[in-house]
Coordinates of C-alpha atoms in Angstrom, one line a residue:
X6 CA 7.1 18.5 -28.0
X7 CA 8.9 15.8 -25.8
X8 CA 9.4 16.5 -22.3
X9 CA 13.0 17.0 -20.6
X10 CA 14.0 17.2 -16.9
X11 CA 16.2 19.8 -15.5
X12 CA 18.0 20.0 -12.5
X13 CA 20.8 22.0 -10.6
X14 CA 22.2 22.0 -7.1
X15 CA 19.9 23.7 -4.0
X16 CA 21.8 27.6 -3.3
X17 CA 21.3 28.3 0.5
X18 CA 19.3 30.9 1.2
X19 CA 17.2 30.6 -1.8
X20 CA 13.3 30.0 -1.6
X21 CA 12.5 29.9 -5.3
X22 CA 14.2 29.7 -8.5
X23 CA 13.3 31.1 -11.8
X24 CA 14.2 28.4 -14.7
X25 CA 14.6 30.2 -18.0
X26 CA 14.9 27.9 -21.2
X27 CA 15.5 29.7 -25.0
X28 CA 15.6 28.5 -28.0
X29 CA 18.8 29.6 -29.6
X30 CA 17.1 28.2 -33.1
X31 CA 13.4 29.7 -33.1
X32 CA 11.5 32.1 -31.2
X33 CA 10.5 29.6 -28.7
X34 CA 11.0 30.7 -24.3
X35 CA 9.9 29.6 -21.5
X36 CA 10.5 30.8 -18.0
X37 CA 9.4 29.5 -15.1
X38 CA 9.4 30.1 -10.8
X39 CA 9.4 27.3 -8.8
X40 CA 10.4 26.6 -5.2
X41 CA 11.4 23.3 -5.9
X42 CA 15.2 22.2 -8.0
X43 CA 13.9 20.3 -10.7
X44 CA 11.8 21.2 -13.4
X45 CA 10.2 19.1 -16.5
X46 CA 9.3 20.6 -19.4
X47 CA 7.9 20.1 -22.5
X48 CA 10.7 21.1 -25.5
X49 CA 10.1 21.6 -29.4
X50 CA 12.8 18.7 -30.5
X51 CA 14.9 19.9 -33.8
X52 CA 16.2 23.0 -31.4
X53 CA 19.1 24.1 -29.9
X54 CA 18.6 25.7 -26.5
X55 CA 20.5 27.7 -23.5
X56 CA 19.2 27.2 -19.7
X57 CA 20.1 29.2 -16.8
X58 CA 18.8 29.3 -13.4
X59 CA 18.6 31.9 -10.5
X60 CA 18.3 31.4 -7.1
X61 CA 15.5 34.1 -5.4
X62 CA 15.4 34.5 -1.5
X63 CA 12.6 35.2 0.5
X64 CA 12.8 39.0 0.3
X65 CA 12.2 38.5 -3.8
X66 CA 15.7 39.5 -4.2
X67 CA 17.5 37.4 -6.9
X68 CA 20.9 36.6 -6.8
X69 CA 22.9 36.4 -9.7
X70 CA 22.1 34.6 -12.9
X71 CA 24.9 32.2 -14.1
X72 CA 28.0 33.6 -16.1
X73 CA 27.2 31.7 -19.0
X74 CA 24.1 29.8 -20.0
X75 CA 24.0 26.0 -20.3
X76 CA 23.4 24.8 -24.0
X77 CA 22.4 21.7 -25.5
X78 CA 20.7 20.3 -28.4
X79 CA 17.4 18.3 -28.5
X80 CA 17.2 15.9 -31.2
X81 CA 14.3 14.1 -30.1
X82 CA 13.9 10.6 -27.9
X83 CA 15.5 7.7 -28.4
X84 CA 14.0 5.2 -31.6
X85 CA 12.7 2.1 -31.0
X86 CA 12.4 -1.0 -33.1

């Protein structure tokens, strides 16, 4: 596992967000609440992934999740000599 940081834009209104990463290669999910905008977490490298985040106010409510999902590939850190 290497670790990667994730970030998005503060929604007013919002107390928390709930981070939810997927592995579009292998069973592998996590999903996370945070009241903060950045998250770092720990990834399986080899795997393609989607991300989305959505902003929850203070009544619990969540507002809507993002039209389409953020996707990326982790190959792995850099390599050093």
């Amino acid at each position: 596992l290497e670790q990667v940081e994730f970030s998005w834009e503060e929604v007013p209104g919002a107390e928390k967000y709930k981070l939810e990463i997927q592995s579009t290669t292998s069973d592998w999910r996590k999903d996370e609440t945070i009241n903060k905008t950045r998250l770092a977490a720990d990834l399986p490298v080899g795997e393609d992934f989607t991300w989305n985040v959505t902003a929850i106010d203070p009544k619990g409510e969540a507002g809507e999740v993002s039209d389409t999902p953020y996707a990326f590939q982790f190959r792995g850190p850099p390599l050093t000599k």
